[in-house]
Short mmCIF file of C-alpha atoms in Angstrom, two decimals:
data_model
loop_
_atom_site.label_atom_id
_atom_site.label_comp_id
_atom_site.label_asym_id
_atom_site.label_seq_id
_atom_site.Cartn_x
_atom_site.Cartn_y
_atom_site.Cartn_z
CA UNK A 1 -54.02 3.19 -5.09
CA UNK A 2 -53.09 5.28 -8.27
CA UNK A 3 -51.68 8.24 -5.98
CA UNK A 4 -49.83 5.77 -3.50
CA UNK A 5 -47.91 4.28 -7.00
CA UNK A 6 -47.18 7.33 -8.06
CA UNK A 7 -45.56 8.27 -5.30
CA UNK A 8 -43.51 5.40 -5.17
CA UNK A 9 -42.27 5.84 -8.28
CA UNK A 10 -41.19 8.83 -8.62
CA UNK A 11 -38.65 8.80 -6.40
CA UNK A 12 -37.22 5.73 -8.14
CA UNK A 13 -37.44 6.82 -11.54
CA UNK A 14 -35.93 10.17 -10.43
CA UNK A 15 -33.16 8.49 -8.63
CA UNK A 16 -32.27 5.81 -11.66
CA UNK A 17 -29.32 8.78 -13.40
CA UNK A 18 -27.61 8.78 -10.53
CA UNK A 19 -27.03 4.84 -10.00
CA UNK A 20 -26.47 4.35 -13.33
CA UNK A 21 -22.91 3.79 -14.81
CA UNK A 22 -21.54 4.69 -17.32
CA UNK A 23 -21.58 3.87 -21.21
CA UNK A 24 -18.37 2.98 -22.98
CA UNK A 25 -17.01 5.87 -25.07
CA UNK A 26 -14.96 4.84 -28.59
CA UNK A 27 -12.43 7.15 -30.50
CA UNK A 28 -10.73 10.28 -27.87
CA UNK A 29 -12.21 9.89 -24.14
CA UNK A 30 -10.90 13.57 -23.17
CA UNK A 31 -12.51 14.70 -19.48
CA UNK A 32 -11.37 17.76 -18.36
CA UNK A 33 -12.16 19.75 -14.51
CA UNK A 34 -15.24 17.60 -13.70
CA UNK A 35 -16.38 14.64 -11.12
CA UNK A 36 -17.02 11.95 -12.92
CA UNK A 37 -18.36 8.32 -11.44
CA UNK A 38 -16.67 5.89 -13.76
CA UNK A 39 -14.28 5.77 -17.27
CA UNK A 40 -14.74 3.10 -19.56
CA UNK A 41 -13.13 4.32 -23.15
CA UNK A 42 -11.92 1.96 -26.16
CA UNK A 43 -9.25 4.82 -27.60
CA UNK A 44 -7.23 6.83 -25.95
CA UNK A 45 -8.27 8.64 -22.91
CA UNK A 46 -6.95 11.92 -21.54
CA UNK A 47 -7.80 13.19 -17.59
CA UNK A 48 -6.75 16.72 -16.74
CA UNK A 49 -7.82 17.58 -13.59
CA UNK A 50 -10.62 15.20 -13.31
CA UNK A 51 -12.00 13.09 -10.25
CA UNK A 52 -13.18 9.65 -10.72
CA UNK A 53 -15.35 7.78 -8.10
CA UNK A 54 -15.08 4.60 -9.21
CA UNK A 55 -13.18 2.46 -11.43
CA UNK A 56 -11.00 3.38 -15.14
CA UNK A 57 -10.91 1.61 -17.84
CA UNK A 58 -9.31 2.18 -20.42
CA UNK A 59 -8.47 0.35 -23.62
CA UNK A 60 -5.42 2.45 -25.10
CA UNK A 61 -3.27 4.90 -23.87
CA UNK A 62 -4.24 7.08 -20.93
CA UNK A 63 -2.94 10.12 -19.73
CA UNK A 64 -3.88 11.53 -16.47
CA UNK A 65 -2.46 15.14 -15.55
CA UNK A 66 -3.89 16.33 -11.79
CA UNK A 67 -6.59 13.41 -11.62
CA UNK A 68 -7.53 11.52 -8.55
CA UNK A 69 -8.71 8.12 -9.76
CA UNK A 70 -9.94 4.95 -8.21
CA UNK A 71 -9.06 1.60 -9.37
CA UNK A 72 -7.08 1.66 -12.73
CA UNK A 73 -7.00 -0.76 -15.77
CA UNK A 74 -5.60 0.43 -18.97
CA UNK A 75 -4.82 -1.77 -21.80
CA UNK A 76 -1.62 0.39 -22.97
CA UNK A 77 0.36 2.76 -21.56
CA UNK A 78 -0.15 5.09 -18.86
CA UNK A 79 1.30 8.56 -18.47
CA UNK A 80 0.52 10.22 -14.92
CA UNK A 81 1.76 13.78 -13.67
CA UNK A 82 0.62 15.52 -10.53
CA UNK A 83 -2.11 12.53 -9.55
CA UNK A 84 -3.10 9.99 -7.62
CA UNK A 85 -4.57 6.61 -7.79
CA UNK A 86 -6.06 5.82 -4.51
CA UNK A 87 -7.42 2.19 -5.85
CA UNK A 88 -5.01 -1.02 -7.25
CA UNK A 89 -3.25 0.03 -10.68
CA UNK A 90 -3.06 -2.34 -13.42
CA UNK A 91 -1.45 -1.62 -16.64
CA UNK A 92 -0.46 -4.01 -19.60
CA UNK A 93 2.07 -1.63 -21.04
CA UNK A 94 5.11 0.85 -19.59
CA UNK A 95 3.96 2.87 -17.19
CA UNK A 96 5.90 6.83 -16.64
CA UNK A 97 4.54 8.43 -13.46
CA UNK A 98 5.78 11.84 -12.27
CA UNK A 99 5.05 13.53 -8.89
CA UNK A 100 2.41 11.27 -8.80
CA UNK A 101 1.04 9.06 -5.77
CA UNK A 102 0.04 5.55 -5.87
CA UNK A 103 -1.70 4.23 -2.70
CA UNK A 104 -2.23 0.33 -3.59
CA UNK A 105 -0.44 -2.25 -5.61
CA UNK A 106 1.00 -1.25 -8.97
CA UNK A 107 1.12 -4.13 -11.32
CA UNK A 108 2.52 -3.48 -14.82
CA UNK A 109 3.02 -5.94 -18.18
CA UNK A 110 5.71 -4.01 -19.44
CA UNK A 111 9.78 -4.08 -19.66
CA UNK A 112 9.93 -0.75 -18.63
CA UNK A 113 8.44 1.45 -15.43
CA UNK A 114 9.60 5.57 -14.22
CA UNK A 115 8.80 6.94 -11.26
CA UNK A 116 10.04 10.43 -10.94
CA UNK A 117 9.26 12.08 -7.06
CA UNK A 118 6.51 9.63 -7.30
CA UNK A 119 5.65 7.02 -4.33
CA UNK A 120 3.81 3.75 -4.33
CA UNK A 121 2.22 2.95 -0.95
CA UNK A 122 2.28 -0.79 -1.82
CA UNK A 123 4.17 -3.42 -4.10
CA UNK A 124 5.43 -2.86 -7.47
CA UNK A 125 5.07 -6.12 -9.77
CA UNK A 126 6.66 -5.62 -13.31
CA UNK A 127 5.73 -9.17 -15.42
CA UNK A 128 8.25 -8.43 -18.53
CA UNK A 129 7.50 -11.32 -20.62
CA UNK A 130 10.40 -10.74 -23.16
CA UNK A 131 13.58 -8.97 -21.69
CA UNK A 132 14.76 -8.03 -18.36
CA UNK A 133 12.58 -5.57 -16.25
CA UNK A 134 13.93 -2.25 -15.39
CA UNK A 135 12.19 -0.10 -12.87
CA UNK A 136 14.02 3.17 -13.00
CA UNK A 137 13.19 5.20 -9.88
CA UNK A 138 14.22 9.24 -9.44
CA UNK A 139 13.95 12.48 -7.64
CA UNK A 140 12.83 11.15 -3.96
CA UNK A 141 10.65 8.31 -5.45
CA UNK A 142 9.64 5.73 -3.10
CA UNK A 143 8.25 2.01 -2.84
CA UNK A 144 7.10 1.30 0.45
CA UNK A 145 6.32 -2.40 -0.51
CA UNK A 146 7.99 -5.12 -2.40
CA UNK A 147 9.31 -4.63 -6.55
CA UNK A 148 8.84 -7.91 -7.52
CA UNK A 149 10.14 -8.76 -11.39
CA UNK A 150 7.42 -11.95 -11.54
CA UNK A 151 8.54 -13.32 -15.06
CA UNK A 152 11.81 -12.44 -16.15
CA UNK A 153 14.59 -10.89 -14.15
CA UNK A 154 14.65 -7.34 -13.46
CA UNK A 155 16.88 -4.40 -11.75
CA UNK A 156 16.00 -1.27 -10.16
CA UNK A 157 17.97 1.86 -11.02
CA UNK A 158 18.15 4.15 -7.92
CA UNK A 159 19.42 7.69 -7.87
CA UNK A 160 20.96 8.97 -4.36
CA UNK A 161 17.49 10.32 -3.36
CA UNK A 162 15.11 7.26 -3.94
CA UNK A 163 14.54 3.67 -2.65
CA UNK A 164 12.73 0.59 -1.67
CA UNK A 165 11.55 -0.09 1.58
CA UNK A 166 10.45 -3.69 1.24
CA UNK A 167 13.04 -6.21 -0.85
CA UNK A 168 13.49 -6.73 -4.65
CA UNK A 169 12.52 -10.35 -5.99
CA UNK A 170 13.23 -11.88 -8.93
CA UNK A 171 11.48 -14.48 -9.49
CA UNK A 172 13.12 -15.92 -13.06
CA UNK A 173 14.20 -19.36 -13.69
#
């Protein structure tokens, strides 16, 4: 009986790192060229070059610089170059994206959103709670979905190379 429990639980104890998520990091989350399985940092967080499995958290700024990330929620603003988000992207601050891909909804609490040669497979919701909501959209960008300004009006600057496919909606009283 002692040899048949040990056997059975070594293969569970072994396995127990892997499953685990995890633990929130405080102060500078910086990840560099790695696979990682999940962020979850109270600070500000940097990603250069770094592949995350599951979701991001983030608590502060975060800047991600040729990541491919999951699902996104940051608490501040969001700088992304050369990247992609392949999960829903939530931000509650201005978001600046260049050359970077977004291939769900985008949903920002900000007045203020760039895309530069950037695409969003999805809608864009900006919920400015204070002034009008500008989306300003260059160099081939692309919506595919809706830009919908949800609390207060909003416009979308365009230059000659970018657009939306779906409509614009303001929503404002």
């Amino acid at each position: 009986m002692k040899s048949l429990l040990s056997t059975l639980l070594i293969p569970v104890v072994l396995a127990l790192p892997i499953v685990a998520s995890a633990q929130p990091t405080v102060g500078n989350c910086q990840y560099g060229n790695q696979t990682v399985s999940s962020v979850l940092c109270f600070g500000t967080a940097d990603l250069e070059g770094t592949n995350v499995t599951g979701d991001v958290k983030v608590f502060g700024p975060l800047t991600m610089h040729g990541a491919t990330v999951n699902k996104v929620t940051v608490m501040g603003e969001l700088n992304s170059s050369d990247s992609t988000a392949k999960g829903p992207v939530s931000v509650y601050g201005p978001i600046f994206a260049n050359t970077s891909t977004f291939d769900k909804d985008v949903f920002s609490a900000t007045n203020y959103m760039q895309m530069q040669a950037s695409k969003t497979n999805g809608n864009v919701t900006i919920k400015s709670s204070s002034q009008q909501g500008v989306l300003d959209m260059s160099n081939g960008s692309l919506v595919t979905g809706n830009v919908d300004f949800s609390a207060q009006s909003g416009v979308v600057k365009l230059d000659g190379s970018s657009h939306v496919d779906g409509n614009i909606i303001n929503k404002a009283k």
